[in-house]
Amino acid sequence: MKPLSRRQIAWRAAQDLEDGSYVNLGIGLPTLVADFIPDGREIVFHSENGILGLGKAPPPGEGDPDLINAGKGAASLVPGGAFFHHTDAFLMIRGGHLDYSLLGAFEVSETGDLANWTTEDPDYPPGVGGAMDLAAGAKEVRVLCEHTTKDGQPRIRQRCHYPLTAAGVVRRVYTNLAVLDIGPAGVVVREMVEGLGLAALQAKTEARLQLADDWRPLAPPPL
Amino acid sequence: MIDKTVASLAEAVAGIKDGATILVAGFGAVGAPDELADALIEQGARDLVIVSNNAGNRSNGLAGLIIAGRVRKVICSYPRSTDSTAFDDAFKAGKIELELVPQGTISERMRCAAAGLGGFYSPVGVGTKLAEGKELREIDGRAYVFEKPLKGDVALLKADRADRWGNLTYRKSARNFNPTMAMAADLSIVQVREIVQLGALDPEAIVTPGIFIDRVVAVGGRR
């Protein structure tokens, strides 16, 4: 059994973005998705700070100080890209104009609740940024995360333990072990890594899992 | 004759009162009016309420105001910064109050104030800690939380070019919160790279019309 690398999780999520989609990539793991869009598909990336057509990071030293991404790193604009102000950027997010919002997560519940904004660490002031807007507004919210925490606790829960970012919004989760759909039937395993088996996957998952009849092996290329 | 230009940063921030609510534009360090904020430190106003996306970078600008102890409260979406501990230090020492608001909600609350509206119902934050104590309402089967308008006594802004009427153009993602904040304060003050002759700005390229601007000061800087 071979868990996916972070780049492989991003690769798998990228395969599901249709040609012509408008997509916001959250900070962290979701940002890597931009590197793996299949050839021949035009995907327009949105950035909360007023960019459609966000391009790759420029080579070191060649960035424009006035052009950054949501993580505040140097960015570029693709041909056809546009700038607009913050209120319009969030109108696009909140108003259902984005096809997909891909987000990281601390926890996802079996009803699609998302917790990704605070662990309530008393040593730091809390920050929410655009997380709640991105979770509430896109046509479809998908999550990319490791299947368990560093100390082995499940992230796919019956109920989230951390404070919620939004309730009932997550429809698909890509982890290093599986691709899961969340819907009226509960949490359905669409794909899982070879040699794992449902019982072993269930042991790492708090939510009750069902195996799709047409489930497939999760086998990305080496990256 | 209309001439909103002023000769110095000191003149630009003159008259700002203790206890004022000040909208400070920028996303991270980009589009942030650091020279105006530095001038406000010199000017001496204290007990300020700051509305901004973040809580300052490095140790100048907004971070400098916090370090100088001039800020009573920050209303923002994400106070933490990788290059500044100004807010964290004041927060841990119990010297500053934080009102955390989702990024798009801050922006839309200011737009409401600008538009003369009494608030709005938003799906963002429903079912989370940030909606606690707020009015909930179901509209066409979806849950919304009521958000009030957010108006500034003063807005501190940064743009690329201006004319003496206060018409403004921006550069790339440095536009961010500037156009919305420009509309949402009683006194809107902008620092620009250069002031050009009336008529020199392409009317199709003006993002903020001069009606929203009260004072313009040129600070130079790179293009």
Tab-separated table of C-alpha atoms in Angstrom:
chain	number	residue	atom	x	y	z
A	1	MET	CA	0.000	0.000	0.000
A	2	LYS	CA	1.460	3.316	-1.110
A	3	PRO	CA	-0.112	6.575	0.131
A	4	LEU	CA	-0.117	9.499	-2.301
A	5	SER	CA	2.389	12.322	-1.995
A	6	ARG	CA	1.038	15.867	-1.666
A	7	ARG	CA	1.793	16.434	-5.354
A	8	GLN	CA	-0.124	13.271	-6.244
A	9	ILE	CA	-3.159	14.400	-4.240
A	10	ALA	CA	-3.053	17.691	-6.169
A	11	TRP	CA	-2.661	15.783	-9.460
A	12	ARG	CA	-5.741	13.685	-8.709
A	13	ALA	CA	-7.870	16.739	-7.887
A	14	ALA	CA	-6.685	18.473	-11.068
A	15	GLN	CA	-7.943	15.602	-13.279
A	16	ASP	CA	-11.550	16.387	-12.252
A	17	LEU	CA	-11.522	20.064	-13.312
A	18	GLU	CA	-13.348	20.364	-16.618
A	19	ASP	CA	-12.159	22.544	-19.488
A	20	GLY	CA	-13.519	26.063	-19.038
A	21	SER	CA	-13.888	25.920	-15.245
A	22	TYR	CA	-13.429	28.967	-12.999
A	23	VAL	CA	-11.621	27.781	-9.877
A	24	ASN	CA	-10.295	29.214	-6.614
A	25	LEU	CA	-7.392	27.334	-5.063
A	26	GLY	CA	-7.013	27.669	-1.293
A	27	ILE	CA	-3.674	28.291	0.372
A	28	GLY	CA	-1.413	25.260	0.939
A	29	LEU	CA	-2.069	21.890	-0.676
A	30	PRO	CA	-4.788	23.149	-3.087
A	31	THR	CA	-2.319	25.674	-4.567
A	32	LEU	CA	-0.342	22.736	-6.033
A	33	VAL	CA	-3.322	21.779	-8.233
A	34	ALA	CA	-2.376	24.494	-10.753
A	35	ASP	CA	0.759	22.503	-11.661
A	36	PHE	CA	-1.202	19.445	-12.829
A	37	ILE	CA	-3.965	20.671	-15.125
A	38	PRO	CA	-4.152	18.186	-18.035
A	39	ASP	CA	-2.918	19.499	-21.394
A	40	GLY	CA	-5.581	21.033	-23.582
A	41	ARG	CA	-7.819	22.298	-20.758
A	42	GLU	CA	-8.252	26.008	-20.087
A	43	ILE	CA	-8.920	26.591	-16.395
A	44	VAL	CA	-9.237	30.165	-15.107
A	45	PHE	CA	-7.864	30.573	-11.596
A	46	HIS	CA	-9.418	33.187	-9.310
A	47	SER	CA	-7.559	34.905	-6.480
A	48	GLU	CA	-9.463	36.585	-3.647
A	49	ASN	CA	-7.343	39.737	-3.907
A	50	GLY	CA	-8.873	40.664	-7.246
A	51	ILE	CA	-7.437	38.452	-9.987
A	52	LEU	CA	-8.940	36.180	-12.615
A	53	GLY	CA	-6.329	34.383	-14.701
A	54	LEU	CA	-3.791	33.884	-11.928
A	55	GLY	CA	-0.632	32.399	-13.441
A	56	LYS	CA	2.391	30.583	-12.087
A	57	ALA	CA	4.869	32.147	-9.683
A	58	PRO	CA	7.486	34.133	-11.639
A	59	PRO	CA	11.188	33.209	-11.417
A	60	PRO	CA	12.842	34.636	-8.262
A	61	GLY	CA	13.534	38.354	-8.655
A	62	GLU	CA	11.284	38.770	-11.699
A	63	GLY	CA	8.003	39.324	-9.877
A	64	ASP	CA	6.043	42.580	-9.789
A	65	PRO	CA	5.662	43.865	-6.203
A	66	ASP	CA	2.044	44.841	-6.999
A	67	LEU	CA	1.099	41.355	-8.200
A	68	ILE	CA	0.617	38.749	-5.479
A	69	ASN	CA	-1.585	35.711	-4.819
A	70	ALA	CA	-3.843	34.978	-1.833
A	71	GLY	CA	-0.873	33.549	0.065
A	72	LYS	CA	0.876	36.891	-0.513
A	73	GLY	CA	3.571	35.302	-2.689
A	74	ALA	CA	4.713	36.668	-6.073
A	75	ALA	CA	2.284	35.812	-8.877
A	76	SER	CA	1.719	36.349	-12.594
A	77	LEU	CA	-1.253	37.005	-14.863
A	78	VAL	CA	-2.047	34.830	-17.885
A	79	PRO	CA	-3.114	36.365	-21.229
A	80	GLY	CA	-6.825	37.155	-20.856
A	81	GLY	CA	-6.466	37.772	-17.136
A	82	ALA	CA	-8.128	40.688	-15.367
A	83	PHE	CA	-7.902	42.748	-12.186
A	84	PHE	CA	-10.861	43.946	-10.110
A	85	HIS	CA	-11.465	45.217	-6.600
A	86	HIS	CA	-12.034	43.182	-3.444
A	87	THR	CA	-15.794	43.572	-3.239
A	88	ASP	CA	-16.183	42.157	-6.752
A	89	ALA	CA	-13.674	39.397	-5.961
A	90	PHE	CA	-15.884	38.261	-3.084
A	91	LEU	CA	-19.086	38.825	-5.042
A	92	MET	CA	-17.702	36.191	-7.431
A	93	ILE	CA	-16.981	33.880	-4.502
A	94	ARG	CA	-20.184	34.425	-2.519
A	95	GLY	CA	-22.520	34.665	-5.485
A	96	GLY	CA	-21.878	31.204	-6.893
A	97	HIS	CA	-19.883	32.406	-9.903
A	98	LEU	CA	-16.967	30.036	-9.288
A	99	ASP	CA	-17.374	26.444	-10.434
A	100	TYR	CA	-15.065	25.034	-7.790
A	101	SER	CA	-13.493	26.094	-4.552
A	102	LEU	CA	-10.684	23.715	-3.596
A	103	LEU	CA	-9.789	24.012	0.073
A	104	GLY	CA	-7.559	22.456	2.679
A	105	ALA	CA	-9.085	21.102	5.883
A	106	PHE	CA	-8.342	20.196	9.473
A	107	GLU	CA	-11.528	18.106	9.511
A	108	VAL	CA	-14.495	17.221	7.305
A	109	SER	CA	-17.676	15.634	8.689
A	110	GLU	CA	-19.831	12.929	7.137
A	111	THR	CA	-22.463	15.579	6.369
A	112	GLY	CA	-19.959	17.811	4.586
A	113	ASP	CA	-19.200	20.203	7.437
A	114	LEU	CA	-15.783	21.836	7.037
A	115	ALA	CA	-13.362	22.954	9.761
A	116	ASN	CA	-10.293	24.703	8.399
A	117	TRP	CA	-9.935	28.132	10.003
A	118	THR	CA	-8.923	27.737	13.640
A	119	THR	CA	-7.518	25.123	15.993
A	120	GLU	CA	-8.187	27.562	18.852
A	121	ASP	CA	-4.494	27.712	19.676
A	122	PRO	CA	-4.369	30.186	22.577
A	123	ASP	CA	-0.854	31.292	21.586
A	124	TYR	CA	-2.064	33.012	18.412
A	125	PRO	CA	-4.834	35.438	17.548
A	126	PRO	CA	-7.368	33.735	15.261
A	127	GLY	CA	-7.562	34.529	11.545
A	128	VAL	CA	-10.298	33.566	9.079
A	129	GLY	CA	-9.334	35.401	5.871
A	130	GLY	CA	-11.542	34.287	2.985
A	131	ALA	CA	-12.082	30.727	4.259
A	132	MET	CA	-15.761	31.122	5.212
A	133	ASP	CA	-16.588	32.979	1.997
A	134	LEU	CA	-14.865	30.313	-0.128
A	135	ALA	CA	-16.636	27.506	1.730
A	136	ALA	CA	-20.097	29.068	1.517
A	137	GLY	CA	-20.212	30.474	-1.987
A	138	ALA	CA	-18.761	28.308	-4.759
A	139	LYS	CA	-20.953	26.031	-6.893
A	140	GLU	CA	-19.000	23.089	-5.497
A	141	VAL	CA	-16.565	22.828	-2.601
A	142	ARG	CA	-13.925	20.113	-2.685
A	143	VAL	CA	-11.294	19.411	-0.065
A	144	LEU	CA	-7.708	18.210	-0.340
A	145	CYS	CA	-6.098	16.919	2.857
A	146	GLU	CA	-4.099	14.119	4.422
A	147	HIS	CA	-6.409	11.293	5.518
A	148	THR	CA	-5.195	11.514	9.128
A	149	THR	CA	-3.372	14.049	11.291
A	150	LYS	CA	0.364	13.756	11.969
A	151	ASP	CA	-0.399	11.691	15.086
A	152	GLY	CA	-2.822	9.400	13.253
A	153	GLN	CA	-6.180	10.914	14.222
A	154	PRO	CA	-8.841	10.728	11.498
A	155	ARG	CA	-9.699	13.955	9.659
A	156	ILE	CA	-12.872	12.513	8.121
A	157	ARG	CA	-15.180	12.628	11.127
A	158	GLN	CA	-18.762	11.916	12.125
A	159	ARG	CA	-18.757	15.456	13.480
A	160	CYS	CA	-16.038	18.125	13.371
A	161	HIS	CA	-14.314	18.833	16.692
A	162	TYR	CA	-12.790	22.149	15.632
A	163	PRO	CA	-14.965	25.229	15.042
A	164	LEU	CA	-16.792	25.084	11.706
A	165	THR	CA	-15.917	27.122	8.636
A	166	ALA	CA	-19.234	26.175	7.008
A	167	ALA	CA	-21.865	23.464	7.499
A	168	GLY	CA	-22.801	20.850	4.905
A	169	VAL	CA	-20.793	22.209	1.973
A	170	VAL	CA	-18.104	19.644	1.084
A	171	ARG	CA	-19.046	17.296	-1.787
A	172	ARG	CA	-15.733	15.550	-2.526
A	173	VAL	CA	-12.538	14.898	-0.580
A	174	TYR	CA	-9.154	13.933	-2.031
A	175	THR	CA	-6.771	12.389	0.502
A	176	ASN	CA	-3.487	10.503	0.334
A	177	LEU	CA	-5.502	7.280	0.595
A	178	ALA	CA	-8.831	7.783	-1.156
A	179	VAL	CA	-11.298	9.878	-3.124
A	180	LEU	CA	-14.526	10.254	-1.159
A	181	ASP	CA	-17.898	11.673	-2.200
A	182	ILE	CA	-20.207	13.133	0.444
A	183	GLY	CA	-23.907	13.146	-0.325
A	184	PRO	CA	-27.332	11.929	0.779
A	185	ALA	CA	-25.961	8.377	0.889
A	186	GLY	CA	-23.222	9.409	3.337
A	187	VAL	CA	-19.511	9.034	2.620
A	188	VAL	CA	-18.867	6.925	-0.470
A	189	VAL	CA	-15.412	5.649	-1.416
A	190	ARG	CA	-14.979	6.287	-5.162
A	191	GLU	CA	-11.296	5.401	-5.257
A	192	MET	CA	-8.705	4.085	-2.834
A	193	VAL	CA	-5.044	3.155	-3.068
A	194	GLU	CA	-4.285	-0.413	-4.062
A	195	GLY	CA	-3.550	-2.949	-1.345
A	196	LEU	CA	-5.406	-0.994	1.352
A	197	GLY	CA	-8.926	-2.459	1.473
A	198	LEU	CA	-12.087	-0.950	2.928
A	199	ALA	CA	-11.558	-2.276	6.470
A	200	ALA	CA	-8.105	-0.679	6.733
A	201	LEU	CA	-9.403	2.598	5.275
A	202	GLN	CA	-12.358	2.536	7.709
A	203	ALA	CA	-9.899	2.091	10.594
A	204	LYS	CA	-8.350	5.446	9.665
A	205	THR	CA	-11.732	7.155	9.225
A	206	GLU	CA	-14.270	8.076	11.906
A	207	ALA	CA	-17.174	8.576	9.465
A	208	ARG	CA	-18.884	5.392	8.289
A	209	LEU	CA	-17.681	4.542	4.764
A	210	GLN	CA	-19.501	2.815	1.929
A	211	LEU	CA	-17.669	1.397	-1.048
A	212	ALA	CA	-19.042	2.447	-4.427
A	213	ASP	CA	-20.006	-0.498	-6.644
A	214	ASP	CA	-17.832	0.941	-9.400
A	215	TRP	CA	-14.919	1.962	-7.152
A	216	ARG	CA	-11.526	2.135	-8.791
A	217	PRO	CA	-7.919	1.969	-7.642
A	218	LEU	CA	-6.390	5.375	-6.854
A	219	ALA	CA	-3.162	5.178	-8.841
A	220	PRO	CA	-1.609	8.492	-9.895
A	221	PRO	CA	1.631	8.532	-11.897
A	222	PRO	CA	4.933	9.031	-10.035
A	223	LEU	CA	5.438	12.824	-9.682
B	1	MET	CA	-11.946	75.281	-8.948
B	2	ILE	CA	-11.569	71.848	-7.450
B	3	ASP	CA	-8.114	70.976	-6.179
B	4	LYS	CA	-7.892	68.064	-3.733
B	5	THR	CA	-4.117	67.830	-3.858
B	6	VAL	CA	-2.156	68.653	-0.716
B	7	ALA	CA	1.542	69.420	-0.515
B	8	SER	CA	2.633	67.105	2.281
B	9	LEU	CA	1.793	63.921	4.134
B	10	ALA	CA	1.341	65.992	7.304
B	11	GLU	CA	-1.300	68.086	5.557
B	12	ALA	CA	-2.930	64.914	4.219
B	13	VAL	CA	-3.579	63.487	7.708
B	14	ALA	CA	-4.265	66.787	9.486
B	15	GLY	CA	-7.331	66.910	11.705
B	16	ILE	CA	-7.807	63.158	12.236
B	17	LYS	CA	-9.297	62.894	15.712
B	18	ASP	CA	-8.643	60.578	18.647
B	19	GLY	CA	-11.069	57.648	18.635
B	20	ALA	CA	-11.615	57.780	14.874
B	21	THR	CA	-12.553	54.688	12.874
B	22	ILE	CA	-9.980	54.431	10.098
B	23	LEU	CA	-10.237	52.201	7.037
B	24	VAL	CA	-6.724	51.168	5.986
B	25	ALA	CA	-6.500	49.647	2.506
B	26	GLY	CA	-4.176	46.895	1.306
B	27	PHE	CA	-3.916	43.116	1.122
B	28	GLY	CA	-0.782	42.293	3.071
B	29	ALA	CA	1.734	44.970	2.095
B	30	VAL	CA	0.335	45.430	-1.435
B	31	GLY	CA	-1.815	48.513	-1.967
B	32	ALA	CA	-1.252	49.577	1.661
B	33	PRO	CA	-0.855	53.320	2.382
B	34	ASP	CA	2.269	52.985	4.530
B	35	GLU	CA	3.413	56.600	4.120
B	36	LEU	CA	0.017	57.940	5.228
B	37	ALA	CA	-0.031	55.583	8.227
B	38	ASP	CA	3.498	56.684	9.145
B	39	ALA	CA	2.328	60.301	8.917
B	40	LEU	CA	-0.576	59.471	11.215
B	41	ILE	CA	1.918	58.237	13.828
B	42	GLU	CA	3.587	61.658	13.637
B	43	GLN	CA	0.209	63.404	13.732
B	44	GLY	CA	-0.515	61.767	17.080
B	45	ALA	CA	-4.154	60.585	16.950
B	46	ARG	CA	-4.784	57.757	19.398
B	47	ASP	CA	-7.450	55.330	20.581
B	48	LEU	CA	-8.070	54.441	16.945
B	49	VAL	CA	-10.317	51.705	15.557
B	50	ILE	CA	-8.682	50.252	12.448
B	51	VAL	CA	-10.570	48.396	9.722
B	52	SER	CA	-8.215	46.496	7.449
B	53	ASN	CA	-7.809	43.052	5.918
B	54	ASN	CA	-4.639	42.365	7.883
B	55	ALA	CA	-2.969	44.021	10.854
B	56	GLY	CA	0.202	45.409	9.339
B	57	ASN	CA	3.505	44.283	7.876
B	58	ARG	CA	7.070	44.737	9.106
B	59	SER	CA	7.199	47.552	11.672
B	60	ASN	CA	6.001	50.570	9.717
B	61	GLY	CA	2.623	51.717	8.410
B	62	LEU	CA	-0.282	50.054	10.236
B	63	ALA	CA	2.134	47.853	12.219
B	64	GLY	CA	3.895	51.056	13.313
B	65	LEU	CA	0.615	52.539	14.560
B	66	ILE	CA	0.022	49.394	16.627
B	67	ILE	CA	3.587	49.388	18.009
B	68	ALA	CA	3.166	53.063	18.948
B	69	GLY	CA	0.088	52.113	20.984
B	70	ARG	CA	-2.325	54.228	18.967
B	71	VAL	CA	-4.775	51.449	18.096
B	72	ARG	CA	-7.552	50.388	20.479
B	73	LYS	CA	-9.222	47.856	18.204
B	74	VAL	CA	-8.655	46.113	14.880
B	75	ILE	CA	-11.527	44.857	12.716
B	76	CYS	CA	-9.962	42.493	10.186
B	77	SER	CA	-10.125	39.033	8.598
B	78	TYR	CA	-6.571	37.861	9.169
B	79	PRO	CA	-4.347	39.629	11.726
B	80	ARG	CA	-1.328	37.340	11.474
B	81	SER	CA	1.578	38.109	9.188
B	82	THR	CA	4.792	36.218	8.509
B	83	ASP	CA	6.844	39.415	8.600
B	84	SER	CA	5.405	41.200	11.648
B	85	THR	CA	4.652	40.427	15.280
B	86	ALA	CA	3.254	43.897	16.015
B	87	PHE	CA	-0.365	42.766	16.322
B	88	ASP	CA	0.424	39.398	17.964
B	89	ASP	CA	2.492	41.107	20.666
B	90	ALA	CA	-0.193	43.695	21.440
B	91	PHE	CA	-2.894	41.002	21.391
B	92	LYS	CA	-1.030	38.690	23.779
B	93	ALA	CA	-0.359	41.627	26.088
B	94	GLY	CA	-4.089	42.369	26.150
B	95	LYS	CA	-3.486	45.846	24.736
B	96	ILE	CA	-5.608	45.529	21.614
B	97	GLU	CA	-9.099	44.299	20.803
B	98	LEU	CA	-9.837	42.093	17.775
B	99	GLU	CA	-13.114	41.790	15.847
B	100	LEU	CA	-12.653	38.990	13.342
B	101	VAL	CA	-14.828	39.257	10.226
B	102	PRO	CA	-14.761	37.064	7.090
B	103	GLN	CA	-12.895	38.866	4.309
B	104	GLY	CA	-15.787	39.266	1.898
B	105	THR	CA	-18.085	40.332	4.727
B	106	ILE	CA	-15.776	43.199	5.751
B	107	SER	CA	-15.669	44.344	2.156
B	108	GLU	CA	-19.438	44.101	1.605
B	109	ARG	CA	-20.192	45.826	4.943
B	110	MET	CA	-18.149	48.805	3.753
B	111	ARG	CA	-19.824	48.731	0.340
B	112	CYS	CA	-23.205	48.831	2.103
B	113	ALA	CA	-22.166	51.895	4.085
B	114	ALA	CA	-20.974	53.503	0.863
B	115	ALA	CA	-24.247	52.701	-0.894
B	116	GLY	CA	-26.463	54.037	1.887
B	117	LEU	CA	-27.843	50.595	2.734
B	118	GLY	CA	-28.736	49.365	6.204
B	119	GLY	CA	-27.007	46.009	5.942
B	120	PHE	CA	-27.409	42.710	4.158
B	121	TYR	CA	-28.148	39.022	4.691
B	122	SER	CA	-25.179	36.801	3.910
B	123	PRO	CA	-24.794	33.011	3.750
B	124	VAL	CA	-21.168	33.368	4.907
B	125	GLY	CA	-20.537	32.325	8.497
B	126	VAL	CA	-23.940	30.727	9.125
B	127	GLY	CA	-23.570	28.000	11.742
B	128	THR	CA	-20.121	29.207	12.838
B	129	LYS	CA	-18.719	31.047	15.859
B	130	LEU	CA	-18.444	34.245	13.827
B	131	ALA	CA	-22.239	34.388	13.415
B	132	GLU	CA	-22.977	33.986	17.128
B	133	GLY	CA	-25.310	36.678	18.416
B	134	LYS	CA	-26.311	37.828	14.934
B	135	GLU	CA	-29.805	37.723	13.473
B	136	LEU	CA	-30.482	34.635	11.342
B	137	ARG	CA	-33.102	34.546	8.620
B	138	GLU	CA	-34.222	31.941	6.100
B	139	ILE	CA	-34.803	33.288	2.610
B	140	ASP	CA	-36.092	30.930	-0.095
B	141	GLY	CA	-34.919	27.942	1.899
B	142	ARG	CA	-31.387	29.105	2.610
B	143	ALA	CA	-30.041	30.403	5.928
B	144	TYR	CA	-28.500	33.868	6.089
B	145	VAL	CA	-26.917	35.998	8.791
B	146	PHE	CA	-27.560	39.737	9.041
B	147	GLU	CA	-24.498	41.958	8.665
B	148	LYS	CA	-24.465	45.672	9.431
B	149	PRO	CA	-22.854	48.372	7.322
B	150	LEU	CA	-19.343	49.458	8.325
B	151	LYS	CA	-18.450	53.089	7.808
B	152	GLY	CA	-15.161	54.872	8.377
B	153	ASP	CA	-14.529	58.362	9.671
B	154	VAL	CA	-11.381	58.271	7.547
B	155	ALA	CA	-10.004	56.052	4.770
B	156	LEU	CA	-6.264	55.821	4.117
B	157	LEU	CA	-5.693	54.676	0.540
B	158	LYS	CA	-2.979	53.998	-2.009
B	159	ALA	CA	-3.381	54.373	-5.762
B	160	ASP	CA	-1.056	54.695	-8.749
B	161	ARG	CA	-2.079	57.978	-10.378
B	162	ALA	CA	-4.493	60.775	-9.546
B	163	ASP	CA	-5.574	64.131	-10.953
B	164	ARG	CA	-6.580	67.173	-8.917
B	165	TRP	CA	-10.225	66.058	-8.903
B	166	GLY	CA	-9.199	62.855	-7.096
B	167	ASN	CA	-9.847	60.470	-9.983
B	168	LEU	CA	-7.719	57.367	-9.378
B	169	THR	CA	-6.089	54.533	-11.294
B	170	TYR	CA	-4.459	51.494	-9.699
B	171	ARG	CA	-1.784	48.939	-10.524
B	172	LYS	CA	-2.516	45.198	-10.736
B	173	SER	CA	-3.493	43.539	-7.439
B	174	ALA	CA	-2.691	46.733	-5.502
B	175	ARG	CA	-6.288	47.777	-6.254
B	176	ASN	CA	-7.729	45.312	-3.675
B	177	PHE	CA	-9.685	47.121	-0.891
B	178	ASN	CA	-8.902	50.649	-2.115
B	179	PRO	CA	-11.968	51.345	-4.310
B	180	THR	CA	-14.440	50.092	-1.685
B	181	MET	CA	-12.791	51.900	1.221
B	182	ALA	CA	-12.565	55.093	-0.849
B	183	MET	CA	-16.383	55.126	-1.023
B	184	ALA	CA	-17.056	54.177	2.601
B	185	ALA	CA	-15.500	56.981	4.679
B	186	ASP	CA	-16.368	60.589	5.472
B	187	LEU	CA	-12.799	61.677	4.731
B	188	SER	CA	-10.937	59.695	2.061
B	189	ILE	CA	-7.228	60.384	1.780
B	190	VAL	CA	-5.093	58.836	-0.939
B	191	GLN	CA	-1.346	58.613	-1.496
B	192	VAL	CA	-0.360	58.193	-5.136
B	193	ARG	CA	2.803	57.638	-7.138
B	194	GLU	CA	2.120	60.683	-9.256
B	195	ILE	CA	-0.391	63.439	-9.801
B	196	VAL	CA	-1.153	64.182	-13.456
B	197	GLN	CA	-2.931	67.005	-15.293
B	198	LEU	CA	-6.719	66.999	-15.258
B	199	GLY	CA	-7.771	65.167	-18.422
B	200	ALA	CA	-4.610	63.075	-18.614
B	201	LEU	CA	-6.219	59.981	-17.123
B	202	ASP	CA	-8.151	57.889	-19.638
B	203	PRO	CA	-11.789	58.141	-18.438
B	204	GLU	CA	-12.244	54.466	-19.355
B	205	ALA	CA	-9.389	53.538	-17.006
B	206	ILE	CA	-10.454	55.560	-13.948
B	207	VAL	CA	-11.520	53.049	-11.278
B	208	THR	CA	-12.319	55.448	-8.430
B	209	PRO	CA	-14.096	58.627	-9.582
B	210	GLY	CA	-13.030	61.771	-7.746
B	211	ILE	CA	-16.384	62.252	-5.990
B	212	PHE	CA	-15.219	59.758	-3.350
B	213	ILE	CA	-11.844	61.387	-2.666
B	214	ASP	CA	-11.077	64.359	-0.404
B	215	ARG	CA	-7.286	64.660	-0.274
B	216	VAL	CA	-4.527	63.543	-2.653
B	217	VAL	CA	-0.832	63.495	-1.853
B	218	ALA	CA	1.977	62.403	-4.171
B	219	VAL	CA	4.666	60.229	-2.575
B	220	GLY	CA	6.569	59.092	-5.663
B	221	GLY	CA	7.975	55.591	-5.805
B	222	ARG	CA	8.513	53.005	-8.486
B	223	ARG	CA	6.052	52.292	-11.228
